[in-house]
Short mmCIF file of C-alpha atoms in Angstrom, two decimals:
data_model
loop_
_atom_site.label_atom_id
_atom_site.label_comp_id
_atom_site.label_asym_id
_atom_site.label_seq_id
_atom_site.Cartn_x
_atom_site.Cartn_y
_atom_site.Cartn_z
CA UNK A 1 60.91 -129.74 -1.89
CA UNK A 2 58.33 -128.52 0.46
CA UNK A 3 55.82 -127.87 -3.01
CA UNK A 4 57.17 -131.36 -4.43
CA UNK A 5 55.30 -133.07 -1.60
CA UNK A 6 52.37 -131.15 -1.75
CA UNK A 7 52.42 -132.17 -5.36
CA UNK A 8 51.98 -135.93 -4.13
CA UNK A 9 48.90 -134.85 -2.50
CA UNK A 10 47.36 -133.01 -4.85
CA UNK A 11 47.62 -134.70 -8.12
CA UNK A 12 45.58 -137.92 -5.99
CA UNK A 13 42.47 -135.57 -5.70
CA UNK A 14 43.27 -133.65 -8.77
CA UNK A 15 44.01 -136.24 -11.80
CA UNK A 16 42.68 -139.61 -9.64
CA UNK A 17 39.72 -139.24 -6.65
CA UNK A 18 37.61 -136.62 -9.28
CA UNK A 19 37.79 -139.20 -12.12
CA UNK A 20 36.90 -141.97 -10.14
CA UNK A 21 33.38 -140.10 -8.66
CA UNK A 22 32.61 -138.91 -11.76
CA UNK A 23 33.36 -141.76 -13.76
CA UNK A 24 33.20 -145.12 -11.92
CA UNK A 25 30.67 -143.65 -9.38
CA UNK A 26 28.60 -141.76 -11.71
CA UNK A 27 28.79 -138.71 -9.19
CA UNK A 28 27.06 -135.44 -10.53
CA UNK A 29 30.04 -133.28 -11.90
CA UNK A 30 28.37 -129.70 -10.61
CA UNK A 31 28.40 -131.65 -7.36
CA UNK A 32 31.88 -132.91 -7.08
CA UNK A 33 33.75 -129.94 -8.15
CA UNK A 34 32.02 -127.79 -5.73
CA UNK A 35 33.16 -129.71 -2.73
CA UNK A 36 36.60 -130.04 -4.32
CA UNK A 37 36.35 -126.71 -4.35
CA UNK A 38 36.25 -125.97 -0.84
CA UNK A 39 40.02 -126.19 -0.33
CA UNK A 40 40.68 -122.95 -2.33
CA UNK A 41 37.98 -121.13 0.05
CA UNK A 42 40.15 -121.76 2.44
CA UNK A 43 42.77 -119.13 1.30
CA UNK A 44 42.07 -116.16 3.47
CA UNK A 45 44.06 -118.63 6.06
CA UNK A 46 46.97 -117.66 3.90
CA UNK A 47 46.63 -114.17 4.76
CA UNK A 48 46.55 -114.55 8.59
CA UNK A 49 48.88 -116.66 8.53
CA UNK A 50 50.98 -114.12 6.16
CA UNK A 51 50.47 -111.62 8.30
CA UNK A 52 51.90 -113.13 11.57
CA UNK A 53 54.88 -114.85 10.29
CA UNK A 54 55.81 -111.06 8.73
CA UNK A 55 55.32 -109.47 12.40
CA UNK A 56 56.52 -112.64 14.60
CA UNK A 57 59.17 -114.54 15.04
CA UNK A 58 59.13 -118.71 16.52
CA UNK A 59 61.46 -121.30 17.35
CA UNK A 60 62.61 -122.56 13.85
CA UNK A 61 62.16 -119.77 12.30
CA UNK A 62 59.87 -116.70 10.51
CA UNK A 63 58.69 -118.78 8.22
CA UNK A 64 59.30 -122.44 8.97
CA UNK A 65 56.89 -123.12 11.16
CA UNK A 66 53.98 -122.25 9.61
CA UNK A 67 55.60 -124.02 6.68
CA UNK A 68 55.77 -127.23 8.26
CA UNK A 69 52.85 -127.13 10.21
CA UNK A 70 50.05 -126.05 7.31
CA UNK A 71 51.75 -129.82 5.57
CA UNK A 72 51.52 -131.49 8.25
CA UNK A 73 47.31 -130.36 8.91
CA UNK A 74 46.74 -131.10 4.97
CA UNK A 75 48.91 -134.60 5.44
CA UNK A 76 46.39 -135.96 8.18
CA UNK A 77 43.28 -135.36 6.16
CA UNK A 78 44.45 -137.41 3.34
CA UNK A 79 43.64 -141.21 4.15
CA UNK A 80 40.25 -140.00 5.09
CA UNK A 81 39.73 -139.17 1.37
CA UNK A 82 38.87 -142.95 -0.63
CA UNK A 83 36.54 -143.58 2.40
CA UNK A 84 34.68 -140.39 2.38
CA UNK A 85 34.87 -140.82 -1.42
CA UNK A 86 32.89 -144.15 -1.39
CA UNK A 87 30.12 -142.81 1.75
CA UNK A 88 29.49 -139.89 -0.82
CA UNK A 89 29.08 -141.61 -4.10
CA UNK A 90 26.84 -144.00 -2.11
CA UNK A 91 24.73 -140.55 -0.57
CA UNK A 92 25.46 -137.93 -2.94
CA UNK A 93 22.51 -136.04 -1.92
CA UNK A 94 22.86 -137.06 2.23
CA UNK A 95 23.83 -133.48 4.04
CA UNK A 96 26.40 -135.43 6.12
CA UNK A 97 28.23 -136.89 3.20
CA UNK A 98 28.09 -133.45 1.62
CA UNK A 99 29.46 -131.37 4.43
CA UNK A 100 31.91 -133.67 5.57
CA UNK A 101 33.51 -133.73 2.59
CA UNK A 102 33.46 -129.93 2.09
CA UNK A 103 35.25 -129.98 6.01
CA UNK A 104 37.94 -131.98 4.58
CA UNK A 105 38.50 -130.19 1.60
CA UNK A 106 38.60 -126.59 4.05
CA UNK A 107 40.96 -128.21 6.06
CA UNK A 108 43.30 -129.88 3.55
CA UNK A 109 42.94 -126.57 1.95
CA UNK A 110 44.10 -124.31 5.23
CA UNK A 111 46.98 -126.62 5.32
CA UNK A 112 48.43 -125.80 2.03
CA UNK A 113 47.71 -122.45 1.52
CA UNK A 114 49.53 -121.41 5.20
CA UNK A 115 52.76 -123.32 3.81
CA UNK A 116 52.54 -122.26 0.41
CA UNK A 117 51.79 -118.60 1.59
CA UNK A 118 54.92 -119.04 3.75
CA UNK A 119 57.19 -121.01 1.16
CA UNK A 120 56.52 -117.84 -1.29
CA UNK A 121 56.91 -115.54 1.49
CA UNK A 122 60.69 -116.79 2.09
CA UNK A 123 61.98 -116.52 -0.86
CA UNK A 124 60.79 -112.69 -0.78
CA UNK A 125 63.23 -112.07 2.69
CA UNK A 126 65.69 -114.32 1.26
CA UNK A 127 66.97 -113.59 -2.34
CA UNK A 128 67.14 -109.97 -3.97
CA UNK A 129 64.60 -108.74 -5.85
CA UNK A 130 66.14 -110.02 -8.91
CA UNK A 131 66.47 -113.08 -8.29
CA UNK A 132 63.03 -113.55 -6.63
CA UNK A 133 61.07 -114.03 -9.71
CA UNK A 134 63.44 -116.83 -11.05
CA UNK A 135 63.49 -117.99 -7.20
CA UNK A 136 60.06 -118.63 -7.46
CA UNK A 137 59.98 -119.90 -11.25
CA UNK A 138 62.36 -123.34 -9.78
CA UNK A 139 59.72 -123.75 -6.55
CA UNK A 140 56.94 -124.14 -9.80
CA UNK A 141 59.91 -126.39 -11.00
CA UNK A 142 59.57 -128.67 -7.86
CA UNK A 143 55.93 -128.59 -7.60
CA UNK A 144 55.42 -129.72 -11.35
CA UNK A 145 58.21 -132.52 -11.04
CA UNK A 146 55.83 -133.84 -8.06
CA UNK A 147 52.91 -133.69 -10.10
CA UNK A 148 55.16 -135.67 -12.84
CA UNK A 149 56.52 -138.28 -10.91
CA UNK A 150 53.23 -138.39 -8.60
CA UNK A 151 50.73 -139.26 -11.49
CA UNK A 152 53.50 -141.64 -12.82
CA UNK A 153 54.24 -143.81 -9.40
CA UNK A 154 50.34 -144.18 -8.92
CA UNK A 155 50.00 -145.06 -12.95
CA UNK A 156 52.37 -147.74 -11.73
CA UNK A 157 50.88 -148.74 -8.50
CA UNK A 158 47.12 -149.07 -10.20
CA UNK A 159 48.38 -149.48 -14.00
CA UNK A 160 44.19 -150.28 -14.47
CA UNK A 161 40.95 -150.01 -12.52
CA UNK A 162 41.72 -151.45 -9.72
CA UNK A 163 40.48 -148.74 -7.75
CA UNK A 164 40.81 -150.88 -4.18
CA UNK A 165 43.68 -150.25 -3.68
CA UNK A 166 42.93 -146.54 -3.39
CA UNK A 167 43.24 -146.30 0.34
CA UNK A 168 46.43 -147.47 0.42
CA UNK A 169 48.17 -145.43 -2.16
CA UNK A 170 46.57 -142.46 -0.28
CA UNK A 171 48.46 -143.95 2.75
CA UNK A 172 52.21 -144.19 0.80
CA UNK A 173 51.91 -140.87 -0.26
CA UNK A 174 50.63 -139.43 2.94
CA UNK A 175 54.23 -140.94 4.59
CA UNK A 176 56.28 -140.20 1.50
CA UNK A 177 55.04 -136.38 1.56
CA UNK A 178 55.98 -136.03 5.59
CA UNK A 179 59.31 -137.61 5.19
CA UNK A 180 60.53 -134.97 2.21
CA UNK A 181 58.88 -132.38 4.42
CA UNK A 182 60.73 -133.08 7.08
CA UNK A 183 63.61 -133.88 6.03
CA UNK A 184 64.05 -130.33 3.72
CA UNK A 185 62.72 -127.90 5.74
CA UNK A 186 65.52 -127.65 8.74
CA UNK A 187 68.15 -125.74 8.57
CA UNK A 188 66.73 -124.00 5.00
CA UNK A 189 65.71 -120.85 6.89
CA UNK A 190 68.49 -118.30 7.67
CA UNK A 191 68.56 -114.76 9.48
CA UNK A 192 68.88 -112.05 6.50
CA UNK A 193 70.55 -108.56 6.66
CA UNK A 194 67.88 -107.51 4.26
CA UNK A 195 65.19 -108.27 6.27
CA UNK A 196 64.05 -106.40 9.07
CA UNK A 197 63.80 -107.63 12.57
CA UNK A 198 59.80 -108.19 13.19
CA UNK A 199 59.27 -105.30 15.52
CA UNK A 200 60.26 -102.86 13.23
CA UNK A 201 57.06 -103.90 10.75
CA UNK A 202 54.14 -101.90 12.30
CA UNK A 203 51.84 -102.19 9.20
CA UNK A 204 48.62 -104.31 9.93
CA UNK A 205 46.66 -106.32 7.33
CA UNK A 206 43.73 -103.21 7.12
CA UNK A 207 46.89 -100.68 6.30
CA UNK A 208 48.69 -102.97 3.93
CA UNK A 209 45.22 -103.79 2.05
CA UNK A 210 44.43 -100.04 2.17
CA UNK A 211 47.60 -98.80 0.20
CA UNK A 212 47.19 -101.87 -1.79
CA UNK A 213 43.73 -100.71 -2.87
CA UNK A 214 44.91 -97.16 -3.44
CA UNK A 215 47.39 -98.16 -6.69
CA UNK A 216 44.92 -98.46 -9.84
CA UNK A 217 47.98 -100.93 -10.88
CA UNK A 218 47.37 -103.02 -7.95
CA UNK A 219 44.02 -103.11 -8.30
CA UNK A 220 44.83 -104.93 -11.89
CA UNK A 221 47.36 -106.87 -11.25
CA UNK A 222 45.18 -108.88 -8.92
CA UNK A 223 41.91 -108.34 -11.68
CA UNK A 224 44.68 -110.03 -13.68
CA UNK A 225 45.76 -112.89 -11.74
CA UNK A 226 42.06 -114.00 -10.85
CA UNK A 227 40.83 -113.72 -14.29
CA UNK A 228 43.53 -115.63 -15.90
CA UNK A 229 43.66 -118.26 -13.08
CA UNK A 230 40.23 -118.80 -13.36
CA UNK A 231 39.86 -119.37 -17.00
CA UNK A 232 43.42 -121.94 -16.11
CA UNK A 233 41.24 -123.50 -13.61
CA UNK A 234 38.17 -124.46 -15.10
CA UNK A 235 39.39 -127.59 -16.81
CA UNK A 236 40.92 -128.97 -13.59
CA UNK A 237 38.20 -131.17 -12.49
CA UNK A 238 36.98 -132.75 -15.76
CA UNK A 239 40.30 -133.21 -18.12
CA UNK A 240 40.26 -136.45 -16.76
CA UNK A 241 36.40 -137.17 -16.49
CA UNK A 242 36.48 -136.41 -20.51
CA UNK A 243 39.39 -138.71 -21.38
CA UNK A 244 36.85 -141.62 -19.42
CA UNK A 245 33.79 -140.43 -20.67
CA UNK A 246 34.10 -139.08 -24.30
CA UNK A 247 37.86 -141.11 -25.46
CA UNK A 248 36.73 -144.34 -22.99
CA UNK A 249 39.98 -144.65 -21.15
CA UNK A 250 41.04 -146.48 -17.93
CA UNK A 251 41.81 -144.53 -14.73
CA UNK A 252 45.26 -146.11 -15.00
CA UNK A 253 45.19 -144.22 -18.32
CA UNK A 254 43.70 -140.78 -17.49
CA UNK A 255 46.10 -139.86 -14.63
CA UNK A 256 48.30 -139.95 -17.18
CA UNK A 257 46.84 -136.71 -18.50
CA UNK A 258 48.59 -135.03 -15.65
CA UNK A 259 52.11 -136.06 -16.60
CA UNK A 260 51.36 -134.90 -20.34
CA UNK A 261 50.43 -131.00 -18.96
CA UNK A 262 53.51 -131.56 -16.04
CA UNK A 263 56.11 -131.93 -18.78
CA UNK A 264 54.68 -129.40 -20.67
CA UNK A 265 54.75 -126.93 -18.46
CA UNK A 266 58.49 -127.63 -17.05
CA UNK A 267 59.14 -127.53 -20.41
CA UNK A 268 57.71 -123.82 -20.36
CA UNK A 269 59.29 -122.90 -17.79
CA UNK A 270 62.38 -124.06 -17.93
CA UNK A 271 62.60 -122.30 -21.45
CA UNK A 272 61.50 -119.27 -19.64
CA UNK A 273 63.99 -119.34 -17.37
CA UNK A 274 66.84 -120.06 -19.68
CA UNK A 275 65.74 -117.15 -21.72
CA UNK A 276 65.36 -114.77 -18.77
CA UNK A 277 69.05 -115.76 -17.90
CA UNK A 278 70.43 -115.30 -21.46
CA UNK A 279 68.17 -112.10 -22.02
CA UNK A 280 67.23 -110.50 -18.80
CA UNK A 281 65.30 -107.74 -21.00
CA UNK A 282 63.13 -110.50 -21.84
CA UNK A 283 61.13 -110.61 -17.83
CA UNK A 284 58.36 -108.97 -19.43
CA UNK A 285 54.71 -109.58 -20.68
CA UNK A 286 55.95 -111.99 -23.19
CA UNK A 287 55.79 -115.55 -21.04
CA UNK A 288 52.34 -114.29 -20.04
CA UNK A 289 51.10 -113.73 -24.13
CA UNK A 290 52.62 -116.90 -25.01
CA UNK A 291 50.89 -118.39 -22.02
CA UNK A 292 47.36 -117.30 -22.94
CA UNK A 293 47.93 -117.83 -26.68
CA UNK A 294 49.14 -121.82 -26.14
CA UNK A 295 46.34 -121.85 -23.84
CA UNK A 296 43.41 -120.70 -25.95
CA UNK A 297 44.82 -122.97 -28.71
CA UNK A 298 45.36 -125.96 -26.72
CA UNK A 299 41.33 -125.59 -24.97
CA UNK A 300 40.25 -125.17 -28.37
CA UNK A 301 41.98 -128.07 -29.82
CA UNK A 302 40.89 -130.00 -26.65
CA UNK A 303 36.76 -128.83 -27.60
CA UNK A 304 37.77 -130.10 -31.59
CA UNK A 305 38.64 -133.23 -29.96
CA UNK A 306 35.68 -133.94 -28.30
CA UNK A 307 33.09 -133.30 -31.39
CA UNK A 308 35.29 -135.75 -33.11
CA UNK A 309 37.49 -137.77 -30.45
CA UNK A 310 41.35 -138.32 -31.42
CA UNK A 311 43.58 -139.49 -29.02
CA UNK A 312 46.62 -138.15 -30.35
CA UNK A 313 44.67 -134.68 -31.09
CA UNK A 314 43.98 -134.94 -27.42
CA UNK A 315 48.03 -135.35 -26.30
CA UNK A 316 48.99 -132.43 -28.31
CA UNK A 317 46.32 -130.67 -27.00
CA UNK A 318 47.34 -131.35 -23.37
CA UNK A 319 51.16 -130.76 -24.04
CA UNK A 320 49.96 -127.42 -25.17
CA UNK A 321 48.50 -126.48 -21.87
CA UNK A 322 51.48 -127.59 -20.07
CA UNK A 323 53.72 -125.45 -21.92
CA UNK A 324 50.45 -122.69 -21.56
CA UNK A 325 51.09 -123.28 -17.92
CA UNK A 326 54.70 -123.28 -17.68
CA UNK A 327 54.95 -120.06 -19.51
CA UNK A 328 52.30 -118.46 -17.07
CA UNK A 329 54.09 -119.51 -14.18
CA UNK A 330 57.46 -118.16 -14.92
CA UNK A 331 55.45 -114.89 -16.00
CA UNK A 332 53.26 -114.53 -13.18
CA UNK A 333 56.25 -115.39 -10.92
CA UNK A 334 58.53 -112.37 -12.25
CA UNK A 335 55.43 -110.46 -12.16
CA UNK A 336 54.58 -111.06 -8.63
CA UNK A 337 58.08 -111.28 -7.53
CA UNK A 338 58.52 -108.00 -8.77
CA UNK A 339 55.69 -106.18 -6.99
CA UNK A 340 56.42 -107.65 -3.65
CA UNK A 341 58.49 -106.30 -0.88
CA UNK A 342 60.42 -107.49 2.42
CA UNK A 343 58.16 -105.07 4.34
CA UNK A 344 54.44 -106.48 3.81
CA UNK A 345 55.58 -109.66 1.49
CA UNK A 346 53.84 -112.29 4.17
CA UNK A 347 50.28 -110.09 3.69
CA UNK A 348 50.74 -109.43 0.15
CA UNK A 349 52.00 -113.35 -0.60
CA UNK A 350 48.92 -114.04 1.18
CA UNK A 351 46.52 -112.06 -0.58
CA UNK A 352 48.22 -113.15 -3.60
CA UNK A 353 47.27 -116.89 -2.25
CA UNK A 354 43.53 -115.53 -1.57
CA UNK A 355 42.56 -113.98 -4.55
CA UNK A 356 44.08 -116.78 -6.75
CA UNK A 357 42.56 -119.43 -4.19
CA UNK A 358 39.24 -117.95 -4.45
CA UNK A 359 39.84 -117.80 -8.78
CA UNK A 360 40.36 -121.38 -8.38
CA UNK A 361 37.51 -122.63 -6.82
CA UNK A 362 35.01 -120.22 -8.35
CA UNK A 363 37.00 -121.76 -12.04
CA UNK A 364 36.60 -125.41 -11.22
CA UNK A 365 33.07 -125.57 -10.08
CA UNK A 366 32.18 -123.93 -13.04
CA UNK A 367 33.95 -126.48 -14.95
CA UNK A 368 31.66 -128.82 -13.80
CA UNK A 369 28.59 -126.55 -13.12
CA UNK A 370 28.52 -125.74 -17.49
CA UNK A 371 29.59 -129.35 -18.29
CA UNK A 372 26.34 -130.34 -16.54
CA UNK A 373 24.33 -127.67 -18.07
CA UNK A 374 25.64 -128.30 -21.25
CA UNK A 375 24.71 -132.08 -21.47
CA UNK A 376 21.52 -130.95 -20.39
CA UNK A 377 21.01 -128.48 -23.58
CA UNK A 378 22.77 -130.81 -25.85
CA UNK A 379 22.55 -134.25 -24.59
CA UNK A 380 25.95 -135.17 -26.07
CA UNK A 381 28.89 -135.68 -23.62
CA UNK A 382 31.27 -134.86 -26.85
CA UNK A 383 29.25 -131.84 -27.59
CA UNK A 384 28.89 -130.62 -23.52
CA UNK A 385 32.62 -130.68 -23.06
CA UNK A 386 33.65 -129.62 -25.80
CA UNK A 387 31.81 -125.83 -25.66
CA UNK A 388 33.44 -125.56 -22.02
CA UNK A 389 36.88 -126.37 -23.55
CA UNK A 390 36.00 -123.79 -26.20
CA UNK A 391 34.60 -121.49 -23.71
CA UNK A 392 37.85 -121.60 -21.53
CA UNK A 393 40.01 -120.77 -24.38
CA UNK A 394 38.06 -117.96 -25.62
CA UNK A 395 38.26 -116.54 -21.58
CA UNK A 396 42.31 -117.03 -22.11
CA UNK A 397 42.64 -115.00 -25.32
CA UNK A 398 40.76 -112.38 -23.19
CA UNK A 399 42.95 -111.47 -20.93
CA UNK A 400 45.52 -110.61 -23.30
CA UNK A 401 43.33 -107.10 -22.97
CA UNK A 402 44.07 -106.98 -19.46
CA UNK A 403 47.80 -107.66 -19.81
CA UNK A 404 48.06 -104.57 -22.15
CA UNK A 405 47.03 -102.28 -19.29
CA UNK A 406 49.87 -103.51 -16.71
CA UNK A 407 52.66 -101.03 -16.11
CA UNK A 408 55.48 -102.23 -13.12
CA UNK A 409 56.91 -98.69 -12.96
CA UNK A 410 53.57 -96.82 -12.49
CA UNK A 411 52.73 -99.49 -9.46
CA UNK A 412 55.70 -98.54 -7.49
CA UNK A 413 54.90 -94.82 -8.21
CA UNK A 414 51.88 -95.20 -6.82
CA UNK A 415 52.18 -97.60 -3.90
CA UNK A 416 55.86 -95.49 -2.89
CA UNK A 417 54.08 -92.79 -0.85
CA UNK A 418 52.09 -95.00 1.18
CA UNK A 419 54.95 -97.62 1.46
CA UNK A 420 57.69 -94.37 2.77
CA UNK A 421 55.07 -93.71 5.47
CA UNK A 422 53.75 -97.33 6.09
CA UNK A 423 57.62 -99.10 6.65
CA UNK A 424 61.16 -97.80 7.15
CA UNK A 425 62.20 -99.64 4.48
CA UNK A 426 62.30 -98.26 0.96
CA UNK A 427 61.01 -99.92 -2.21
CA UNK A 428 63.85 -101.43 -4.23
CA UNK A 429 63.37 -101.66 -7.93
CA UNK A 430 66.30 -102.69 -9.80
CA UNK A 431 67.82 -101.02 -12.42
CA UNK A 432 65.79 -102.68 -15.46
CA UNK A 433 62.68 -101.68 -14.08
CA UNK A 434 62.25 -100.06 -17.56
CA UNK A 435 62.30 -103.39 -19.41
CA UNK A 436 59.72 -105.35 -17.34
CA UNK A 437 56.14 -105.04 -17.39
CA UNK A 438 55.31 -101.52 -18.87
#
């Protein structure tokens, strides 16, 4: 539940405070998505924090603390959004306006990656390696159901453009988001057999990133995560800014995009899931391939759309990249579940947070950076957004190439000598290692 409530938070800045910049305020996209994307440069936090809830042990808990405490920093920067919002549309170019809004976005951003880092790192100590990856497939589960039924209470709340009230939706969802906190997060943490006792883990960050950096695999697994989550990302920040500028929609309207891709993508993933259940041969490469294939279709059915808008076009098109989403959840899930291990899995869950983080933000400012550039050498909003759409699913089909060159059982080959002399624990890899990714 603890990713359900950051959900509430996110989809406002996500699917509502972009649009209404960009749209209502006539904001500079280039300009907006780089301060948004502040809170993903925030994700060596993750690490740190990774690395001290693997080698120390608080009241509460390994993990719970940090997991209650990075919500807690990201729930007190949220009213301060609409009202920094409405300083920096009115001084877009005013250094103050700028910089406090790329403070906010740091901090908001500190918050969630510590808790997410330590959310992911949990389920690592607590479930076997099999059952990590599906572990971590229902916490995607949660955080897309927030996303659903976030976009869908504030579609209720402000059904039009009565973007007033902003300030004090921000405020309900600030309190709802601290209550489910709260109220899930005691008790859920429990002293494993599995896991061993903090004193016993004598690997620093410098030796964990050092045998990390040794495995070729490694290496491309996280060349693989940042490439695909940056060509994911770069639509983020101006899905909604097209359905305003190019189909002429309300914001009421728009944040309904997000509950098209949210159902889409529980709809991915809870067909991955069932499958992996029914065939457990089938936690392979093949929820990532569908993942990038739906993808690239749906981006370039989202770039037709905007040479010739059609709504309905435009739904499909957005279901598709839910279900694109879904899929690459559950598949980057087994994946990363599978490469992880109880002895470094705070670092490791935190550099999986950094490099992903840093994907991000580099993805959605250059959403915004080549829409501007491309209304400059077109002059056509239809045209401009619809060669980044095209762009982004071109970057999707890609990676496929990348994919190809993954092999699970020659990463543990290679990371096993440094891990035997790192930690006295032993890799585990279950018995159909063979069937994963090879």
């Amino acid at each position: 539940m603890v990713r359900f409530a950051a959900s509430l938070l996110v989809v406002l800045l996500t699917n509502v405070l972009n649009r209404v910049l960009i749209v209502e305020y006539q904001t500079p996209a280039t300009l907006v998505t780089f301060i948004f994307a502040f809170q993903h440069l925030a994700t060596p936090s993750g690490l740190i924090a990774g690395y001290f809830s693997d080698r120390y042990y608080r009241r509460g808990g390994r993990r719970g603390p940090f997991i209650i405490g990075g919500m807690v920093l990201s729930a007190s920067i949220m009213p301060i959004f609409p009202s920094w919002g409405m300083f920096f549309a009115s001084q877009p170019q005013h250094p103050l306006s700028f910089w406090l809004g790329a403070g906010l976005f740091a901090l908001f951003g500190v918050g969630l990656t510590v808790s997410a880092t330590a959310v992911n790192a949990l389920l690592v100590d607590e479930l076997p390696e099999t059952q990590r990856g599906a572990g971590m497939t229902l916490v995607w589960l949660l955080t897309l159901a927030g996303f659903i039924i976030g976009s869908a209470f504030f579609h209720y709340l402000l059904p039009g453009s009565q973007i007033y009230r902003l300030k004090a939706i921000f405020w309900l969802f600030t309190i709802l988001a601290l209550a489910i906190v709260l109220g899930s997060v005691k008790g859920v943490e429990v002293e494993s057999a599995t896991v061993s006792p903090p004193t016993e883990r004598g690997a620093t960050v410098g030796i964990v990133l050092q045998g990390l950096s040794r495995s070729s695999q490694a290496v491309l697994f996280f060349v693989f995560l940042a490439a695909t989550v940056f060509f994911l990302a770069i639509q983020t920040f101006i899905l909604t800014p097209f359905g305003g500028e190019v189909l002429l929609l309300p914001v009421g309207e728009t944040a309904k995009f997000g509950i098209y891709t949210s159902w889409g993508a529980m709809l991915g993933m809870g067909s991955a899931y069932w499958m992996q259940k029914k065939w457990p041969r089938w936690r392979n490469k093949l929820f990532l391939v569908l993942s990038l294939g739906l993808g690239g279709t749906a981006c370039i059915l989202l770039a037709i759309s905007s040479w010739w808008p059609d709504r309905p076009k435009v739904e499909a098109a957005l279901w598709l990249l839910g279900l694109s989403k879904g899929f690459f959840n559950a598949g980057i899930s087994f994946l990363t579940m599978s490469l992880a291990h109880p002895a470094f899995s705070g670092v490791f869950m935190g550099l999986w947070n950094l490099v992903s983080g840093l994907a991000l933000a580099v993805g959605e400012t250059t959403g915004g950076f080549c829409l501007d550039q491309a209304m400059r050498f077109t002059g056509d909003l239809g045209a401009a957004y619809g060669l980044v759409f095209l762009g982004e699913g071109l970057g999707m089909l890609g990676c496929l190439i990348i994919l190809k060159l993954l092999n699970r059982q020659r990463y543990w080959r290679q990371l096993a000598p440094w891990l035997g002399a790192a930690s006295t624990t032993k890799p585990v890899v279950s018995d159909n290692a063979g069937s994963g990714y090879n």
